[in-house]
Amino acid sequence: IAGEFTPYNVMSLHLTSDRGLSADDANHLLSITRIAAPFAVLLGGSLAPRLGTFKTIRLFFFLHGICLIFMGAPLFAVALPAMFFQAIMPSFVWPAMLSILPEHFPMKIHPTILSMTMPVAVYFGTGLAPKILGIIGDHFSFSIGFVILGIISLLTVPACSILKKNS
């Protein structure tokens, strides 16, 4: 959730303060980067069964981390394509994420797992992570915040091994 909402929430500020775009241009660019997201869900839905949950989620964290790091690149020509690819990555992984429950847990505990994990994920992904990125943007730059978020995403790849059990 942090990978989807955090960049989206601060992208306009990043484009205006770090990249020098006008507010109109920043908002227009932000909206254009999100156009392909619905198609990424279809791609993710067709690849997840073929690759497996484990590989799909690892691929997501790796590619998403790379995109976020490149979003922090000093050259806008490097950062711009990364913005487009970063925007589709969360949509790409949702089908695999939704298949985790049936693959790894009995049906009777699905509601419990969702009720315990989703509030925490939403709190961190839509509240705490954007706040931290905003603080980094205020004190340093949003580009540095994107690089840090990208590194965290890359560090998540080895943690995905807990999903390997049934994938």
PDB file of C-alpha atoms in Angstrom:
ATOM      1  CA  ILE A   1       0.000   0.000   0.000  1.00  0.00           C
ATOM      2  CA  ALA A   2       2.903   2.343   0.742  1.00  0.00           C
ATOM      3  CA  GLY A   3       4.294   1.600  -2.699  1.00  0.00           C
ATOM      4  CA  GLU A   4       1.093   2.747  -4.318  1.00  0.00           C
ATOM      5  CA  PHE A   5      -0.146   5.647  -2.211  1.00  0.00           C
ATOM      6  CA  THR A   6       3.061   7.222  -0.933  1.00  0.00           C
ATOM      7  CA  PRO A   7       4.535   8.125  -4.341  1.00  0.00           C
ATOM      8  CA  TYR A   8       1.106   9.221  -5.568  1.00  0.00           C
ATOM      9  CA  ASN A   9       0.475  11.430  -2.527  1.00  0.00           C
ATOM     10  CA  VAL A  10       3.749  13.315  -2.755  1.00  0.00           C
ATOM     11  CA  MET A  11       4.418  13.256  -6.501  1.00  0.00           C
ATOM     12  CA  SER A  12       2.882  16.685  -7.181  1.00  0.00           C
ATOM     13  CA  LEU A  13       5.012  18.227  -4.437  1.00  0.00           C
ATOM     14  CA  HIS A  14       8.081  16.455  -5.782  1.00  0.00           C
ATOM     15  CA  LEU A  15       7.439  17.636  -9.335  1.00  0.00           C
ATOM     16  CA  THR A  16       6.924  21.244  -8.263  1.00  0.00           C
ATOM     17  CA  SER A  17       9.590  21.589  -5.559  1.00  0.00           C
ATOM     18  CA  ASP A  18      12.336  19.213  -6.780  1.00  0.00           C
ATOM     19  CA  ARG A  19      11.722  19.238 -10.532  1.00  0.00           C
ATOM     20  CA  GLY A  20      10.516  22.831 -11.038  1.00  0.00           C
ATOM     21  CA  LEU A  21       7.255  22.063 -12.853  1.00  0.00           C
ATOM     22  CA  SER A  22       4.207  24.269 -12.468  1.00  0.00           C
ATOM     23  CA  ALA A  23       1.351  22.879 -10.381  1.00  0.00           C
ATOM     24  CA  ASP A  24      -0.778  22.377 -13.506  1.00  0.00           C
ATOM     25  CA  ASP A  25       1.995  20.535 -15.335  1.00  0.00           C
ATOM     26  CA  ALA A  26       2.747  18.404 -12.285  1.00  0.00           C
ATOM     27  CA  ASN A  27      -0.878  17.365 -11.832  1.00  0.00           C
ATOM     28  CA  HIS A  28      -1.269  16.679 -15.536  1.00  0.00           C
ATOM     29  CA  LEU A  29       1.854  14.518 -15.585  1.00  0.00           C
ATOM     30  CA  LEU A  30       0.737  12.687 -12.453  1.00  0.00           C
ATOM     31  CA  SER A  31      -2.605  11.838 -14.043  1.00  0.00           C
ATOM     32  CA  ILE A  32      -0.954  10.634 -17.261  1.00  0.00           C
ATOM     33  CA  THR A  33       1.339   8.277 -15.333  1.00  0.00           C
ATOM     34  CA  ARG A  34      -1.710   6.495 -13.920  1.00  0.00           C
ATOM     35  CA  ILE A  35      -3.438   5.744 -17.251  1.00  0.00           C
ATOM     36  CA  ALA A  36      -1.846   2.315 -17.750  1.00  0.00           C
ATOM     37  CA  ALA A  37      -2.597   1.021 -14.231  1.00  0.00           C
ATOM     38  CA  PRO A  38      -5.845  -0.821 -15.141  1.00  0.00           C
ATOM     39  CA  PHE A  39      -4.023  -2.692 -17.887  1.00  0.00           C
ATOM     40  CA  ALA A  40      -1.281  -3.671 -15.451  1.00  0.00           C
ATOM     41  CA  VAL A  41      -3.891  -5.487 -13.342  1.00  0.00           C
ATOM     42  CA  LEU A  42      -4.752  -7.616 -16.374  1.00  0.00           C
ATOM     43  CA  LEU A  43      -1.088  -8.321 -17.022  1.00  0.00           C
ATOM     44  CA  GLY A  44      -0.494  -9.189 -13.372  1.00  0.00           C
ATOM     45  CA  GLY A  45      -3.569 -11.406 -13.325  1.00  0.00           C
ATOM     46  CA  SER A  46      -2.331 -13.384 -16.301  1.00  0.00           C
ATOM     47  CA  LEU A  47       1.296 -13.627 -15.128  1.00  0.00           C
ATOM     48  CA  ALA A  48       0.686 -14.486 -11.460  1.00  0.00           C
ATOM     49  CA  PRO A  49      -0.618 -18.014 -12.135  1.00  0.00           C
ATOM     50  CA  ARG A  50       2.220 -18.650 -14.591  1.00  0.00           C
ATOM     51  CA  LEU A  51       5.045 -17.270 -12.457  1.00  0.00           C
ATOM     52  CA  GLY A  52       3.550 -18.151  -9.094  1.00  0.00           C
ATOM     53  CA  THR A  53       2.808 -15.876  -6.182  1.00  0.00           C
ATOM     54  CA  PHE A  54       6.358 -15.958  -4.827  1.00  0.00           C
ATOM     55  CA  LYS A  55       8.069 -14.977  -8.065  1.00  0.00           C
ATOM     56  CA  THR A  56       5.456 -12.358  -8.970  1.00  0.00           C
ATOM     57  CA  ILE A  57       5.683 -10.598  -5.625  1.00  0.00           C
ATOM     58  CA  ARG A  58       9.490 -10.745  -5.608  1.00  0.00           C
ATOM     59  CA  LEU A  59       9.516  -9.343  -9.139  1.00  0.00           C
ATOM     60  CA  PHE A  60       7.209  -6.542  -7.998  1.00  0.00           C
ATOM     61  CA  PHE A  61       9.362  -5.508  -5.037  1.00  0.00           C
ATOM     62  CA  PHE A  62      12.503  -5.631  -7.167  1.00  0.00           C
ATOM     63  CA  LEU A  63      11.125  -3.648 -10.131  1.00  0.00           C
ATOM     64  CA  HIS A  64       9.241  -1.245  -7.888  1.00  0.00           C
ATOM     65  CA  GLY A  65      12.388  -0.570  -5.880  1.00  0.00           C
ATOM     66  CA  ILE A  66      14.383   0.094  -9.043  1.00  0.00           C
ATOM     67  CA  CYS A  67      11.665   2.458 -10.326  1.00  0.00           C
ATOM     68  CA  LEU A  68      11.624   4.396  -7.058  1.00  0.00           C
ATOM     69  CA  ILE A  69      15.404   4.714  -7.037  1.00  0.00           C
ATOM     70  CA  PHE A  70      15.378   6.004 -10.629  1.00  0.00           C
ATOM     71  CA  MET A  71      12.591   8.448  -9.701  1.00  0.00           C
ATOM     72  CA  GLY A  72      15.163  10.071  -7.450  1.00  0.00           C
ATOM     73  CA  ALA A  73      17.685  10.430 -10.279  1.00  0.00           C
ATOM     74  CA  PRO A  74      18.996  13.954 -10.812  1.00  0.00           C
ATOM     75  CA  LEU A  75      18.177  13.867 -14.524  1.00  0.00           C
ATOM     76  CA  PHE A  76      14.466  14.278 -15.198  1.00  0.00           C
ATOM     77  CA  ALA A  77      14.885  12.277 -18.428  1.00  0.00           C
ATOM     78  CA  VAL A  78      15.805   9.269 -16.256  1.00  0.00           C
ATOM     79  CA  ALA A  79      13.183   9.916 -13.580  1.00  0.00           C
ATOM     80  CA  LEU A  80      10.254  10.390 -15.976  1.00  0.00           C
ATOM     81  CA  PRO A  81      10.071   6.827 -17.385  1.00  0.00           C
ATOM     82  CA  ALA A  82      10.525   5.492 -13.847  1.00  0.00           C
ATOM     83  CA  MET A  83       7.427   7.466 -12.783  1.00  0.00           C
ATOM     84  CA  PHE A  84       5.363   5.706 -15.432  1.00  0.00           C
ATOM     85  CA  PHE A  85       6.636   2.232 -14.531  1.00  0.00           C
ATOM     86  CA  GLN A  86       6.319   2.860 -10.797  1.00  0.00           C
ATOM     87  CA  ALA A  87       2.670   3.787 -11.273  1.00  0.00           C
ATOM     88  CA  ILE A  88       1.811   0.435 -12.859  1.00  0.00           C
ATOM     89  CA  MET A  89       3.773  -1.785 -10.477  1.00  0.00           C
ATOM     90  CA  PRO A  90       1.237  -1.826  -7.585  1.00  0.00           C
ATOM     91  CA  SER A  91      -1.584  -2.681  -9.993  1.00  0.00           C
ATOM     92  CA  PHE A  92       0.569  -5.443 -11.462  1.00  0.00           C
ATOM     93  CA  VAL A  93       1.045  -7.145  -8.079  1.00  0.00           C
ATOM     94  CA  TRP A  94      -2.529  -7.007  -6.700  1.00  0.00           C
ATOM     95  CA  PRO A  95      -3.680 -10.302  -8.276  1.00  0.00           C
ATOM     96  CA  ALA A  96      -0.711 -12.114  -6.740  1.00  0.00           C
ATOM     97  CA  MET A  97      -1.268 -10.412  -3.386  1.00  0.00           C
ATOM     98  CA  LEU A  98      -4.897 -11.495  -3.374  1.00  0.00           C
ATOM     99  CA  SER A  99      -3.879 -15.089  -4.029  1.00  0.00           C
ATOM    100  CA  ILE A 100      -1.709 -15.258  -0.914  1.00  0.00           C
ATOM    101  CA  LEU A 101      -4.594 -15.992   1.431  1.00  0.00           C
ATOM    102  CA  PRO A 102      -5.994 -19.041  -0.375  1.00  0.00           C
ATOM    103  CA  GLU A 103      -2.495 -20.388  -1.071  1.00  0.00           C
ATOM    104  CA  HIS A 104      -1.178 -20.117   2.471  1.00  0.00           C
ATOM    105  CA  PHE A 105      -4.040 -20.059   4.949  1.00  0.00           C
ATOM    106  CA  PRO A 106      -7.219 -22.053   5.567  1.00  0.00           C
ATOM    107  CA  MET A 107     -10.433 -20.346   4.489  1.00  0.00           C
ATOM    108  CA  LYS A 108     -11.795 -20.079   8.031  1.00  0.00           C
ATOM    109  CA  ILE A 109      -9.082 -17.614   9.112  1.00  0.00           C
ATOM    110  CA  HIS A 110      -9.113 -15.339   6.024  1.00  0.00           C
ATOM    111  CA  PRO A 111     -11.405 -12.744   7.656  1.00  0.00           C
ATOM    112  CA  THR A 112      -9.212 -12.661  10.760  1.00  0.00           C
ATOM    113  CA  ILE A 113      -6.044 -12.195   8.738  1.00  0.00           C
ATOM    114  CA  LEU A 114      -7.600  -9.415   6.670  1.00  0.00           C
ATOM    115  CA  SER A 115      -9.024  -7.661   9.717  1.00  0.00           C
ATOM    116  CA  MET A 116      -5.618  -7.733  11.405  1.00  0.00           C
ATOM    117  CA  THR A 117      -3.381  -6.820   8.478  1.00  0.00           C
ATOM    118  CA  MET A 118      -5.345  -4.301   6.434  1.00  0.00           C
ATOM    119  CA  PRO A 119      -5.726  -1.584   9.095  1.00  0.00           C
ATOM    120  CA  VAL A 120      -1.993  -1.765   9.840  1.00  0.00           C
ATOM    121  CA  ALA A 121      -1.107  -1.747   6.132  1.00  0.00           C
ATOM    122  CA  VAL A 122      -3.412   1.201   5.458  1.00  0.00           C
ATOM    123  CA  TYR A 123      -2.073   3.122   8.454  1.00  0.00           C
ATOM    124  CA  PHE A 124       1.519   2.720   7.313  1.00  0.00           C
ATOM    125  CA  GLY A 125       0.854   2.971   3.581  1.00  0.00           C
ATOM    126  CA  THR A 126      -1.454   5.969   3.507  1.00  0.00           C
ATOM    127  CA  GLY A 127      -0.452   7.751   6.703  1.00  0.00           C
ATOM    128  CA  LEU A 128       2.971   7.110   8.137  1.00  0.00           C
ATOM    129  CA  ALA A 129       4.967   6.472   4.922  1.00  0.00           C
ATOM    130  CA  PRO A 130       3.722   9.640   3.139  1.00  0.00           C
ATOM    131  CA  LYS A 131       4.382  11.642   6.300  1.00  0.00           C
ATOM    132  CA  ILE A 132       7.951  10.343   6.520  1.00  0.00           C
ATOM    133  CA  LEU A 133       8.521  11.025   2.820  1.00  0.00           C
ATOM    134  CA  GLY A 134       7.110  14.531   3.334  1.00  0.00           C
ATOM    135  CA  ILE A 135       9.506  15.147   6.213  1.00  0.00           C
ATOM    136  CA  ILE A 136      12.425  13.943   4.101  1.00  0.00           C
ATOM    137  CA  GLY A 137      11.189  16.223   1.301  1.00  0.00           C
ATOM    138  CA  ASP A 138      11.038  19.206   3.664  1.00  0.00           C
ATOM    139  CA  HIS A 139      14.492  18.672   5.124  1.00  0.00           C
ATOM    140  CA  PHE A 140      16.331  17.289   2.097  1.00  0.00           C
ATOM    141  CA  SER A 141      14.445  16.428  -1.098  1.00  0.00           C
ATOM    142  CA  PHE A 142      11.679  14.134  -2.241  1.00  0.00           C
ATOM    143  CA  SER A 143      14.187  12.501  -4.577  1.00  0.00           C
ATOM    144  CA  ILE A 144      16.140  11.245  -1.561  1.00  0.00           C
ATOM    145  CA  GLY A 145      12.888   9.980  -0.056  1.00  0.00           C
ATOM    146  CA  PHE A 146      12.081   8.041  -3.222  1.00  0.00           C
ATOM    147  CA  VAL A 147      15.543   6.473  -3.188  1.00  0.00           C
ATOM    148  CA  ILE A 148      15.077   5.432   0.447  1.00  0.00           C
ATOM    149  CA  LEU A 149      11.636   3.984  -0.317  1.00  0.00           C
ATOM    150  CA  GLY A 150      13.168   2.135  -3.273  1.00  0.00           C
ATOM    151  CA  ILE A 151      15.893   0.661  -1.096  1.00  0.00           C
ATOM    152  CA  ILE A 152      13.260  -0.497   1.397  1.00  0.00           C
ATOM    153  CA  SER A 153      11.374  -2.134  -1.469  1.00  0.00           C
ATOM    154  CA  LEU A 154      14.547  -3.923  -2.605  1.00  0.00           C
ATOM    155  CA  LEU A 155      15.253  -5.068   0.953  1.00  0.00           C
ATOM    156  CA  THR A 156      11.775  -6.615   1.003  1.00  0.00           C
ATOM    157  CA  VAL A 157      12.704  -9.078  -1.776  1.00  0.00           C
ATOM    158  CA  PRO A 158      14.509 -11.531   0.557  1.00  0.00           C
ATOM    159  CA  ALA A 159      11.641 -11.297   3.071  1.00  0.00           C
ATOM    160  CA  CYS A 160       9.317 -12.733   0.414  1.00  0.00           C
ATOM    161  CA  SER A 161      10.892 -16.134   1.053  1.00  0.00           C
ATOM    162  CA  ILE A 162       8.248 -16.740   3.726  1.00  0.00           C
ATOM    163  CA  LEU A 163       5.741 -17.004   0.854  1.00  0.00           C
ATOM    164  CA  LYS A 164       7.703 -19.736  -0.904  1.00  0.00           C
ATOM    165  CA  LYS A 165       6.032 -22.512   1.097  1.00  0.00           C
ATOM    166  CA  ASN A 166       3.220 -23.272  -1.357  1.00  0.00           C
ATOM    167  CA  SER A 167       4.094 -21.159  -4.408  1.00  0.00           C
TER     168      SER A 167
END
